[in-house]
mmCIF file of C-alpha atoms in Angstrom:
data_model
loop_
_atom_site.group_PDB
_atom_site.id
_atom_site.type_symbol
_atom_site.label_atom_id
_atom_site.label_comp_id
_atom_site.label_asym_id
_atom_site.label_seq_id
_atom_site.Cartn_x
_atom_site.Cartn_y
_atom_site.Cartn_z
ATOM 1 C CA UNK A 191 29.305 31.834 26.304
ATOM 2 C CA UNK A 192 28.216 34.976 24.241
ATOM 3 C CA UNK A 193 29.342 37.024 27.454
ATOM 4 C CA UNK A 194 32.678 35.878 27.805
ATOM 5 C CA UNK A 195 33.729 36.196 24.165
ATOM 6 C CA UNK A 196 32.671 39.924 24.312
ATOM 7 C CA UNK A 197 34.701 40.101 27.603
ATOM 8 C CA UNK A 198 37.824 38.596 25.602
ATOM 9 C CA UNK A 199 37.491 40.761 22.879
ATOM 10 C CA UNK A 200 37.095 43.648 24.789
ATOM 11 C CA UNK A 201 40.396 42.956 26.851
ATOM 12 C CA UNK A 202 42.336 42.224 23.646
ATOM 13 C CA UNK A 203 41.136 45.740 22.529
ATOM 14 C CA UNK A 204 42.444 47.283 25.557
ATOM 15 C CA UNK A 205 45.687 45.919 25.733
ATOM 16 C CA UNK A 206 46.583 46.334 22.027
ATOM 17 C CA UNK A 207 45.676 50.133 22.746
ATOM 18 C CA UNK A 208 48.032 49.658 25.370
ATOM 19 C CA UNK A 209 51.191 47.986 23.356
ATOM 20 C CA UNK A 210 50.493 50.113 20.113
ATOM 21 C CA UNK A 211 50.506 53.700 21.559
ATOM 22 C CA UNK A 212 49.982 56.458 18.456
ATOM 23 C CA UNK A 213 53.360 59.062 18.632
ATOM 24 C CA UNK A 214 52.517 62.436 19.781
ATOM 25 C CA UNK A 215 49.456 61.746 21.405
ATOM 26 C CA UNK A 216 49.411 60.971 25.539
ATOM 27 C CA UNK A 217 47.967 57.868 26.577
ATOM 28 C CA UNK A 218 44.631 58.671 28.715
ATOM 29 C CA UNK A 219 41.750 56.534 29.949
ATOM 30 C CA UNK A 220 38.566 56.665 27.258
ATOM 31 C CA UNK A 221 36.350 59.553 28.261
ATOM 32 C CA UNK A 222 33.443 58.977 30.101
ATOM 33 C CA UNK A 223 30.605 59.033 27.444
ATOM 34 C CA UNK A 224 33.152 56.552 25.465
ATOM 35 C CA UNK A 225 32.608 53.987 28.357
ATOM 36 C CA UNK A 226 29.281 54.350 29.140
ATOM 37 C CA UNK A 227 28.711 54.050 25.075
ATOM 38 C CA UNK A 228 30.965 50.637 25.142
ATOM 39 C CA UNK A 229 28.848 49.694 27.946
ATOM 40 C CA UNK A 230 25.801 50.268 26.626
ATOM 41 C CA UNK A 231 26.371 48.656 23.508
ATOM 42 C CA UNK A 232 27.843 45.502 25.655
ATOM 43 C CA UNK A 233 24.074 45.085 27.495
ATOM 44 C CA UNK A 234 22.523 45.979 23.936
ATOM 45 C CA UNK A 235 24.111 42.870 22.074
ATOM 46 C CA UNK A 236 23.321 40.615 25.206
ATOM 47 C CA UNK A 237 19.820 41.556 25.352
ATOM 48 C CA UNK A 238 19.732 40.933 21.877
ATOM 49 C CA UNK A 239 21.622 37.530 21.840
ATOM 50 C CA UNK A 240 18.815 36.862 24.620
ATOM 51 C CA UNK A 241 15.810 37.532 22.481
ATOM 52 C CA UNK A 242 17.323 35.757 19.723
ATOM 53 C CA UNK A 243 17.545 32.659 22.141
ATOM 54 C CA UNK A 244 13.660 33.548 22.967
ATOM 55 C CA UNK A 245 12.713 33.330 19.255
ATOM 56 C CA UNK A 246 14.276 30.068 18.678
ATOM 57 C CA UNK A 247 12.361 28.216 21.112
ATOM 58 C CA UNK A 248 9.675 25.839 19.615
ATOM 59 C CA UNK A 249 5.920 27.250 19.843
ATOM 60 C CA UNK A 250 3.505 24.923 21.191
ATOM 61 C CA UNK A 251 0.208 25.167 19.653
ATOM 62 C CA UNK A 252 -2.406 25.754 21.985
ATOM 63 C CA UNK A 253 -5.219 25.505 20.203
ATOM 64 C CA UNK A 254 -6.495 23.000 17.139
ATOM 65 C CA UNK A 255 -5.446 24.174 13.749
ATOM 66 C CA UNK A 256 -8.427 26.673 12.246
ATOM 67 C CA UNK A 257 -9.150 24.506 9.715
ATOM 68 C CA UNK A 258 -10.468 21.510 11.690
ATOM 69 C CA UNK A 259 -12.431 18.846 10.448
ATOM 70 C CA UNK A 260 -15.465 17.501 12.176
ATOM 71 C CA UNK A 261 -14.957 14.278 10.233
ATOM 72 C CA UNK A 262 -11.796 13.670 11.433
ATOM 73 C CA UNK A 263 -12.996 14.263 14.715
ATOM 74 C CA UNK A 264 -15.642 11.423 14.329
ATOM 75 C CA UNK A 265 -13.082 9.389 12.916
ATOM 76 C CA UNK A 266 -10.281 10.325 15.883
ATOM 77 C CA UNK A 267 -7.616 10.999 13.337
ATOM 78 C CA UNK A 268 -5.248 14.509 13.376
ATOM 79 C CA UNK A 269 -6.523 17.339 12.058
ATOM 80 C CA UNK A 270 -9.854 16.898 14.226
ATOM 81 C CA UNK A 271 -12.415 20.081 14.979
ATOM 82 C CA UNK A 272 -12.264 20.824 18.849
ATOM 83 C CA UNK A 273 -15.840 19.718 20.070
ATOM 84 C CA UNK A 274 -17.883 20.898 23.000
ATOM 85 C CA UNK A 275 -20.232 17.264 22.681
ATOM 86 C CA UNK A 276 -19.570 14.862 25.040
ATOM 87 C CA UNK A 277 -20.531 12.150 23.050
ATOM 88 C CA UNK A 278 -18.513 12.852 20.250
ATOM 89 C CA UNK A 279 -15.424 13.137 22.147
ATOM 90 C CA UNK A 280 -15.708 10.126 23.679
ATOM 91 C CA UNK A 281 -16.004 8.396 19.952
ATOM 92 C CA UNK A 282 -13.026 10.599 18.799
ATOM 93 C CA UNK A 283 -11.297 8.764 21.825
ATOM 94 C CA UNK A 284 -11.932 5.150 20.194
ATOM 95 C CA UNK A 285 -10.748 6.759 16.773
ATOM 96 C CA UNK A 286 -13.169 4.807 14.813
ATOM 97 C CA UNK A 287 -10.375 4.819 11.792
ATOM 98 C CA UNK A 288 -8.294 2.106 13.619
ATOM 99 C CA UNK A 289 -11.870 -0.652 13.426
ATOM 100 C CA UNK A 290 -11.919 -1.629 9.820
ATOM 101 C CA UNK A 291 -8.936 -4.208 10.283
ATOM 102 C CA UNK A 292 -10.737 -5.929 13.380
ATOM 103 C CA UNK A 293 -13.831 -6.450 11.429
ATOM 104 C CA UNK A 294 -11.524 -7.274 8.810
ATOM 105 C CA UNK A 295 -9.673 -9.866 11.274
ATOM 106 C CA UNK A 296 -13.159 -11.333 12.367
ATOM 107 C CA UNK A 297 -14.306 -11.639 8.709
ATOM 108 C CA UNK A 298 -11.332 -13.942 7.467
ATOM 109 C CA UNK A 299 -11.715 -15.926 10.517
ATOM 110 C CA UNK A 300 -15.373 -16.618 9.680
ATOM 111 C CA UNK A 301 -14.139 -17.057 6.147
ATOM 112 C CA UNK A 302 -11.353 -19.581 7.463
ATOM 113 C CA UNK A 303 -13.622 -22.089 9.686
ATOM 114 C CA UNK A 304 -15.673 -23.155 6.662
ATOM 115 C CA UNK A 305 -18.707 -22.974 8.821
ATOM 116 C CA UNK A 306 -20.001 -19.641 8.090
ATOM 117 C CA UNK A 307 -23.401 -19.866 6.489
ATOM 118 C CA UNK A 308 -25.265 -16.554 5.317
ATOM 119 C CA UNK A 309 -28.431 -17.077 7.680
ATOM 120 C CA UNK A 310 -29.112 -14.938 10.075
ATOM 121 C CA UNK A 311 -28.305 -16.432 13.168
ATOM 122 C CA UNK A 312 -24.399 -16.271 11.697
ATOM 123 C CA UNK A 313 -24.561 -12.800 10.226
ATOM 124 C CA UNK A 314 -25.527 -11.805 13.915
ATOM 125 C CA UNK A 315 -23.208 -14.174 15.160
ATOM 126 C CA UNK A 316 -20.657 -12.084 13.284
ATOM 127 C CA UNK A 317 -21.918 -8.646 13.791
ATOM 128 C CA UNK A 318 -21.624 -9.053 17.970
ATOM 129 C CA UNK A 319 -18.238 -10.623 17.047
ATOM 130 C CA UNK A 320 -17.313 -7.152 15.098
ATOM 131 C CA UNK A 321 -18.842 -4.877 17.861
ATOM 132 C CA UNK A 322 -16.568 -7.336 20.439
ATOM 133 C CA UNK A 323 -13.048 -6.917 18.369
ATOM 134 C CA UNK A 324 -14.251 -2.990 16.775
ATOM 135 C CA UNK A 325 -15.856 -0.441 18.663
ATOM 136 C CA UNK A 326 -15.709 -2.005 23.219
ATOM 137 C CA UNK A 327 -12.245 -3.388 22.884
ATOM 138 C CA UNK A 328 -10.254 -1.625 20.646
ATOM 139 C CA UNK A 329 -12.058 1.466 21.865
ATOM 140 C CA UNK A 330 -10.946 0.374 24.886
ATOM 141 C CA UNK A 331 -7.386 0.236 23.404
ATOM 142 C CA UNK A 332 -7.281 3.437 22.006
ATOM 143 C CA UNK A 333 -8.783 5.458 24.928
ATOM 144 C CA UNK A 334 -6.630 3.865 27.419
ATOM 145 C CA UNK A 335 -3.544 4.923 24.772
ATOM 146 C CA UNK A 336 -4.707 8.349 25.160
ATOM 147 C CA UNK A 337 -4.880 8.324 28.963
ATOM 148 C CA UNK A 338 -1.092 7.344 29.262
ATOM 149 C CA UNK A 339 -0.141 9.595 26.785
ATOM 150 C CA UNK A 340 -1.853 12.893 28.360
ATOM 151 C CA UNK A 341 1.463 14.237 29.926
ATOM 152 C CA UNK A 342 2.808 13.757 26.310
ATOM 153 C CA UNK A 343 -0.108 15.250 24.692
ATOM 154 C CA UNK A 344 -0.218 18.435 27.057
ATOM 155 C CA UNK A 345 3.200 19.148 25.844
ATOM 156 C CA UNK A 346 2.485 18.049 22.052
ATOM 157 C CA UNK A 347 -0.705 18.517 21.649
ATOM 158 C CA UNK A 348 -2.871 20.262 24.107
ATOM 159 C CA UNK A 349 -5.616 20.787 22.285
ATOM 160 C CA UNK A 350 -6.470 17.195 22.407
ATOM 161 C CA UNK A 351 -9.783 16.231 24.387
ATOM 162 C CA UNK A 352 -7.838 14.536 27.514
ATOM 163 C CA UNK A 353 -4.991 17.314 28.037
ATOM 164 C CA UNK A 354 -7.661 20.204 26.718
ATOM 165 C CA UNK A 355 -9.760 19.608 29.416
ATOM 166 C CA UNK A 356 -12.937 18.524 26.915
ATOM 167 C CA UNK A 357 -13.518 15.802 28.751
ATOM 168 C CA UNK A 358 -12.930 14.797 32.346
ATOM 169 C CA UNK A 359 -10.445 12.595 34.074
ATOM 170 C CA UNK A 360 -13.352 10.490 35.923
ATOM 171 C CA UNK A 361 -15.321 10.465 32.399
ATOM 172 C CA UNK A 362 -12.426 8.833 30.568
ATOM 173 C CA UNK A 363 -11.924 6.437 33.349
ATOM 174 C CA UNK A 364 -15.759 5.495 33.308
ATOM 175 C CA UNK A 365 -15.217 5.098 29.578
ATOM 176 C CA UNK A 366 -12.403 2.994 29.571
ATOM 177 C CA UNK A 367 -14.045 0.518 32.061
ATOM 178 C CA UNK A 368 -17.627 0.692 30.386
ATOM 179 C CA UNK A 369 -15.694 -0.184 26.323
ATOM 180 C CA UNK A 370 -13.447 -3.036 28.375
ATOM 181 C CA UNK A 371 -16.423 -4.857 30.506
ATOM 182 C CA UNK A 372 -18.917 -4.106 27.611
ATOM 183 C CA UNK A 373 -16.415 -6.340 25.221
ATOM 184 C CA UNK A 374 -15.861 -8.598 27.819
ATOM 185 C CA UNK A 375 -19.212 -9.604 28.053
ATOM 186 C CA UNK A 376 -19.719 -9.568 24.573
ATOM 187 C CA UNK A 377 -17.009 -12.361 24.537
ATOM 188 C CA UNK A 378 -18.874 -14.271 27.087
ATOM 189 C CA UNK A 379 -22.355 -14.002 25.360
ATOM 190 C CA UNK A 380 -20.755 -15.312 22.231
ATOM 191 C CA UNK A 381 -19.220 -18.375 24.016
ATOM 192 C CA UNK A 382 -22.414 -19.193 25.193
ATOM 193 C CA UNK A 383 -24.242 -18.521 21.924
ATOM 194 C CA UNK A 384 -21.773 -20.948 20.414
ATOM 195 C CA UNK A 385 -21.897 -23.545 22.538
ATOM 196 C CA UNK A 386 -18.592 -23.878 23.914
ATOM 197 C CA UNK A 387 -17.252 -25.612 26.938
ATOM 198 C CA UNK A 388 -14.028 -23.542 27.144
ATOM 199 C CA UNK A 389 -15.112 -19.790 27.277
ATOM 200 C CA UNK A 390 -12.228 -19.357 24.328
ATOM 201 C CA UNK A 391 -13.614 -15.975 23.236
ATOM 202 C CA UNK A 392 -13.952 -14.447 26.560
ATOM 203 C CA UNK A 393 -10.175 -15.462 27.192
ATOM 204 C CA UNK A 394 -8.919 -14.038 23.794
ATOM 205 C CA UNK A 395 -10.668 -10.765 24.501
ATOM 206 C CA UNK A 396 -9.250 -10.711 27.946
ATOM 207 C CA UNK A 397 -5.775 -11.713 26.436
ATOM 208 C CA UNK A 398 -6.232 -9.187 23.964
ATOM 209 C CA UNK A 399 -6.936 -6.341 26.596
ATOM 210 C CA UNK A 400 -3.834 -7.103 29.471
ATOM 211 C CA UNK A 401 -2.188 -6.415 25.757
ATOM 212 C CA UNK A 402 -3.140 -3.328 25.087
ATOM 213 C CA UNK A 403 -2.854 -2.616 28.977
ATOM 214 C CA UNK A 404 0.833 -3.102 28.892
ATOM 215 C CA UNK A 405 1.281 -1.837 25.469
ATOM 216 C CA UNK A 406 0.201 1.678 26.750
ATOM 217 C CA UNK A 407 0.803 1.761 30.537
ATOM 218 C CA UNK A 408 4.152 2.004 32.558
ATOM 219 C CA UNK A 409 5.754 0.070 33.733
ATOM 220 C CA UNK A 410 6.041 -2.517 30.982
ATOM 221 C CA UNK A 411 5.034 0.175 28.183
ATOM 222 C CA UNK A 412 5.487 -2.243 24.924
ATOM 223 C CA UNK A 413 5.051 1.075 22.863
ATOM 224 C CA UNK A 414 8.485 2.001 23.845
ATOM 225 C CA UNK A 415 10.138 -0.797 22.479
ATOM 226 C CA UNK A 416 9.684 -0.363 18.622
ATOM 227 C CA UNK A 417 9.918 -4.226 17.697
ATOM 228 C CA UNK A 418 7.799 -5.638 20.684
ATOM 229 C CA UNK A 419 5.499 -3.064 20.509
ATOM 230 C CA UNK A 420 4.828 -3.441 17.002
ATOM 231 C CA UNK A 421 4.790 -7.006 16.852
ATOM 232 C CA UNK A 422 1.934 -6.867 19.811
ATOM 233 C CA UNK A 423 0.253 -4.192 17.727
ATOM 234 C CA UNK A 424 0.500 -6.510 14.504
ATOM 235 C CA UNK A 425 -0.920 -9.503 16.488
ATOM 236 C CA UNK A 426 -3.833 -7.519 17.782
ATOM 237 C CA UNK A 427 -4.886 -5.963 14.491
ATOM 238 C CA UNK A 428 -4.289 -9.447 12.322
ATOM 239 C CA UNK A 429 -4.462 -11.894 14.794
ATOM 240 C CA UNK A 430 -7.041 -12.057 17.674
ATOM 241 C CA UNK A 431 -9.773 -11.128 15.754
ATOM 242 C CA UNK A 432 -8.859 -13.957 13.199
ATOM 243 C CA UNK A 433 -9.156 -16.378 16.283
ATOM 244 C CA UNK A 434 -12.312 -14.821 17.537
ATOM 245 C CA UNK A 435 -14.125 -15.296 14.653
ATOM 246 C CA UNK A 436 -12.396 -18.792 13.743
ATOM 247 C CA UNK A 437 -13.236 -20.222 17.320
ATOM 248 C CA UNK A 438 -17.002 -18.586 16.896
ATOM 249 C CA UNK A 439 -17.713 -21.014 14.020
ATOM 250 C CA UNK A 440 -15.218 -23.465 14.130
ATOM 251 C CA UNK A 441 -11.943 -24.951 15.774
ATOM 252 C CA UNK A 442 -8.894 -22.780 16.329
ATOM 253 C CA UNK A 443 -6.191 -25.355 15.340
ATOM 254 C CA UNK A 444 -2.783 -25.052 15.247
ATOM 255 C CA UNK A 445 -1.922 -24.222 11.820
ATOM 256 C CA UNK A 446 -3.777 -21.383 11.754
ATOM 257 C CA UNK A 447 -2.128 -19.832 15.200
ATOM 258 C CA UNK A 448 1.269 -20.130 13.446
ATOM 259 C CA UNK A 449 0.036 -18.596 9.902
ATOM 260 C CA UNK A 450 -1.434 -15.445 11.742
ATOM 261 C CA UNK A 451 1.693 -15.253 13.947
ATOM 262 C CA UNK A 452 3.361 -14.937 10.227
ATOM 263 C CA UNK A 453 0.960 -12.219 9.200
ATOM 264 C CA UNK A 454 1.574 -10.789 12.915
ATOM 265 C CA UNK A 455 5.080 -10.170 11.480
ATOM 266 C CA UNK A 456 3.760 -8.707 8.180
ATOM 267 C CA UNK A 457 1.780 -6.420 10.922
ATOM 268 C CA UNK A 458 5.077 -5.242 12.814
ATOM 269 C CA UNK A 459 6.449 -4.076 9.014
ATOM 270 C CA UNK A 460 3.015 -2.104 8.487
ATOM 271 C CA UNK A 461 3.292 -0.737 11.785
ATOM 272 C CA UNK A 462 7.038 0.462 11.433
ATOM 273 C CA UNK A 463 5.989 1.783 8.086
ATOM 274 C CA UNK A 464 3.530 4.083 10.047
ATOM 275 C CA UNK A 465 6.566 5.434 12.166
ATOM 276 C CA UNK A 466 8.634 6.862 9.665
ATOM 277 C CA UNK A 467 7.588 10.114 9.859
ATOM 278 C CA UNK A 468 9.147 9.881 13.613
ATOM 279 C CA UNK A 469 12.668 8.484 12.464
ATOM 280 C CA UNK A 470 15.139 10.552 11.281
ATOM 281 C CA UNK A 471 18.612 9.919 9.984
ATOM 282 C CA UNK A 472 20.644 7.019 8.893
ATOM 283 C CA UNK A 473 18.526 4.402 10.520
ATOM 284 C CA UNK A 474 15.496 5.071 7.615
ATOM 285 C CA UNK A 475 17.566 3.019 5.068
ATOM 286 C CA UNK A 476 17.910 0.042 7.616
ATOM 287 C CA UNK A 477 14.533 0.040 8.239
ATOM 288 C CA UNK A 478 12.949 0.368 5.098
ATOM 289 C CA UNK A 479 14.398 -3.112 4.265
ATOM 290 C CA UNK A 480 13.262 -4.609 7.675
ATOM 291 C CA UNK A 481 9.770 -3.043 6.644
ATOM 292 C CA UNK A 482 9.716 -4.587 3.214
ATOM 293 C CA UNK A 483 11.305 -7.623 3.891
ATOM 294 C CA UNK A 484 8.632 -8.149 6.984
ATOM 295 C CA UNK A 485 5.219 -7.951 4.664
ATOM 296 C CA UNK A 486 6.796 -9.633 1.861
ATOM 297 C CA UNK A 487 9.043 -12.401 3.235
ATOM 298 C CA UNK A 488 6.191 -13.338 5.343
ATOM 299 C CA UNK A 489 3.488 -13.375 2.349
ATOM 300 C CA UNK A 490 5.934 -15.324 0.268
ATOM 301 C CA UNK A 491 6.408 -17.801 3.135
ATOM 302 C CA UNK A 492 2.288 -18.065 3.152
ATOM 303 C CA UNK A 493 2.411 -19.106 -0.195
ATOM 304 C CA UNK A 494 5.108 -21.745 0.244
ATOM 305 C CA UNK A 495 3.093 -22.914 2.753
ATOM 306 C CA UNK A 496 -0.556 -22.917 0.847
ATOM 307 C CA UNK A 497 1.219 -24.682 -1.797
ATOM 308 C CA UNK A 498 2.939 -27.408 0.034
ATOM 309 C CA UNK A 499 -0.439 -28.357 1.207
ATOM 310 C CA UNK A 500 -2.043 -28.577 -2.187
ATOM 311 C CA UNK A 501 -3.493 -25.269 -2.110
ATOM 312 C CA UNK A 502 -1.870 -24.533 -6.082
ATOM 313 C CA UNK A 503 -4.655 -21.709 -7.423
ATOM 314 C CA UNK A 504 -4.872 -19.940 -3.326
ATOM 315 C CA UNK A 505 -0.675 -20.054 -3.759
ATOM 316 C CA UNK A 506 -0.613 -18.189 -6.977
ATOM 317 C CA UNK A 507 -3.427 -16.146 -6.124
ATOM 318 C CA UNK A 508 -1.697 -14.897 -2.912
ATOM 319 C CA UNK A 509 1.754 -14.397 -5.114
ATOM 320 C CA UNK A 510 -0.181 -12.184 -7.198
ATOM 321 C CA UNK A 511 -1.344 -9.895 -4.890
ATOM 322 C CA UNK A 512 1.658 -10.028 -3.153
ATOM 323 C CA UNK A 513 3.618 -8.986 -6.769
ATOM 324 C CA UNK A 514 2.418 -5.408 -6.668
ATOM 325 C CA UNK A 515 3.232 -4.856 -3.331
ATOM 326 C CA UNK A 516 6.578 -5.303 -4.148
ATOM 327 C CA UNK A 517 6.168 -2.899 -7.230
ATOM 328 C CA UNK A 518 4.613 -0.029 -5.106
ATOM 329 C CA UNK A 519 7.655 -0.553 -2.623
ATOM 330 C CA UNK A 520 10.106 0.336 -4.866
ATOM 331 C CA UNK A 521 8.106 2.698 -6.719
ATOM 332 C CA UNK A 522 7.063 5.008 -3.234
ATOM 333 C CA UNK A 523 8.534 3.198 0.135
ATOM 334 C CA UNK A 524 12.026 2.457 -1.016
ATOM 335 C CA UNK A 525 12.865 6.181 -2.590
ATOM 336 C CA UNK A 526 11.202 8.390 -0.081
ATOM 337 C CA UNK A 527 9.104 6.747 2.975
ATOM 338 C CA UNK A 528 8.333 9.935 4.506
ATOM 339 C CA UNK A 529 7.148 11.835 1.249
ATOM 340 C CA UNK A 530 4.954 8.988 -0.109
ATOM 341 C CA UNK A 531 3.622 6.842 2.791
ATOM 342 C CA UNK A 532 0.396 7.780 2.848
ATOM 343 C CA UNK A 533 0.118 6.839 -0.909
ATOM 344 C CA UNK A 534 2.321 3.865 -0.605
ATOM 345 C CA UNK A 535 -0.159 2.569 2.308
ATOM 346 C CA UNK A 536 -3.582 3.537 -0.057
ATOM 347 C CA UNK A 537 -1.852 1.770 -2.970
ATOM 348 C CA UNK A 538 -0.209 -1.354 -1.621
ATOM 349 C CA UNK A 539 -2.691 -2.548 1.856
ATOM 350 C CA UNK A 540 -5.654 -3.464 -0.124
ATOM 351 C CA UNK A 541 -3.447 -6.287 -1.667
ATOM 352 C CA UNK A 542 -2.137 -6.909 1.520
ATOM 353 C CA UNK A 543 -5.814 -7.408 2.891
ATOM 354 C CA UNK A 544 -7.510 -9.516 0.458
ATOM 355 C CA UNK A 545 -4.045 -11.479 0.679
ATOM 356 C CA UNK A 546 -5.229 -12.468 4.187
ATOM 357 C CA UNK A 547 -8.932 -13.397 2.630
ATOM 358 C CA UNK A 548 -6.965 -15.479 0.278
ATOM 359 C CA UNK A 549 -5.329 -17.561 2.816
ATOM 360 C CA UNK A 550 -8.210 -17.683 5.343
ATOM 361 C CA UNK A 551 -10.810 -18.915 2.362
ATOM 362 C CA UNK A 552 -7.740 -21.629 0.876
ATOM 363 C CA UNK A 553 -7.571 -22.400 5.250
ATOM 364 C CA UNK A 554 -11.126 -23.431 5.410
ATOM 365 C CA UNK A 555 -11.024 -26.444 2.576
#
């Protein structure tokens, strides 16, 4: 494009030369060092329109940033030190950060059977139950994230331990089976601890992992889709671990299934909120009222619920962590949900969470 406009503006030149001849001067052809100089100066401003195209092209980092932090390695979040330990790496690859809400999940569904006693055997109980949900299967998850993402990464983010070359191809793969069959059989060992007929935790953790399978991996990739990918991702942060640890000391009934499918929609909100830095344009404003309207609509709807059944103090106690939520939303989410959503997430989620204690404690009487 560059070339032809100089080619244009060159032959209007020439023939206005031609049409607008000076008196008493004969027309003649440009000397020789007059064309080579118009000749040279045509390659200089190409070669110089070229670099400029060279400089605009986006740098990809090809190593870490300097300033790397080995605890954000351990904890698999960005900003991570490269490592040369194996073992390390392969615990950045279950990015330990992403556990507390599965422990979380498994606590509230101890809390919501009314059968958790604090002996021993059920502190145990509860700790395999955590290790189950945590560390094998949503290692598992995150790992087998990272393997489907490597062609991604390599372009993105090469210095990460799958693309970088840190750790093998046939190590990750050994990894990903050892987290899923390790979980697996955790789920099994708990069924049998517990006395059941129905292996229900073994099936929830197998449920739970053809999730994440199809969440990450082609063709199905949920990921992709933003709403079914997020409401999968809400379900498996909020709502299998609420059944594993409900069916480890009681019954999983009914009501329960359809209150953490509400919080499962609280989840997809959260998990939008998390994307924002990825969304650009117009669509933000939509979304930020799809986002609020997901956690709070659904908390509200809780409470409804809680009270209908005579639950009066659990209702108002869930409405009142629910209140500043809605406070922190319109004083960070709603005005800027790039600028302030790490703060609006610090602030606002620890209401969120101990509104999901609420309900599973007012649940269990």
């Amino acid at each position: 494009m560059a070339t032809s406009h100089l080619l244009a503006a060159a032959a209007a030149t020439s023939s206005t030369s031609a049409t607008f001849r000076p008196p008493l001067r004969s027309l003649s052809s440009p000397p020789p060092s007059l064309a080579l100089n118009r000749r040279r100066s045509f390659l200089v401003v190409c070669a110089a329109d070229a670099d400029a195209k060279e400089t605009t092209k986006p740098k990809v980092p090809e190593k870490a940033p300097a300033a790397g932090s080995s605890f954000n390695q351990l904890l698999g979040i960005k900003g991570a030190k490269q490592e040369t330990n194996i073992w390390k790496i392969r615990l950045q690859l279950t990015k330990p950060v992403t556990w507390p809400p599965l422990v979380w999940g498994v606590l509230c569904g101890a809390a919501a059977s009314g059968n958790f006693h604090w002996t021993v055997e059920d502190v145990a109980k509860s700790i395999v139950c955590m290790l189950m949900s945590g560390p094998c299967l949503t290692g598992y998850t995150q790992t087998i994230n990272d393997w489907y993402d490597r062609d991604i990464d390599a372009i993105n983010e090469p210095y990460r331990p799958i693309p970088s070359g840190a750790i093998s191809e046939n190590e990750v793969i050994t990894q990903i089976w050892v987290l899923l069959l390790g979980g697996l059989g955790l789920g099994a060992l708990l069924d049998i601890w517990a006395g059941h007929d129905f292996p229900i935790i073994f099936y929830l953790g197998l449920g739970g992992s053809l999730l994440s399978y199809i969440y990450s991996a082609p063709p199905l990739k949920l990921k992709q889709n933003g709403w079914i990918g997020n409401f999968a991702l809400g379900a498996s942060y909020i709502g299998l671990p609420w059944w594993a640890g409900q069916a480890l000391f009681g019954t999983l009934t009914t009501d329960i299934v359809v209150l953490t499918c509400l919080y499962s929609i609280a989840g997809l909100g959260i998990a939008i909120v998390n994307d924002f830095k990825s969304i650009e344009g117009d669509r933000t404003l939509g979304l930020q009222w799809i986002c609020v309207g997901a956690i709070d609509i659904t908390q509200l709807s809780v409470a409804a619920y809680l009270l209908s059944t005579g639950k009066l103090y659990y209702a108002l106690a869930l409405l009142g962590l629910t209140i500043p939520q809605v406070i922190l939303q319109f004083q960070y989410f709603l005005k800027d949900p790039v600028k302030y959503d790490v703060k609006y997430q610090a602030s606002a989620q620890p209401f969120f969470v101990f509104g999901l204690l609420v309900t599973a404690l007012a649940t269990s009487h």
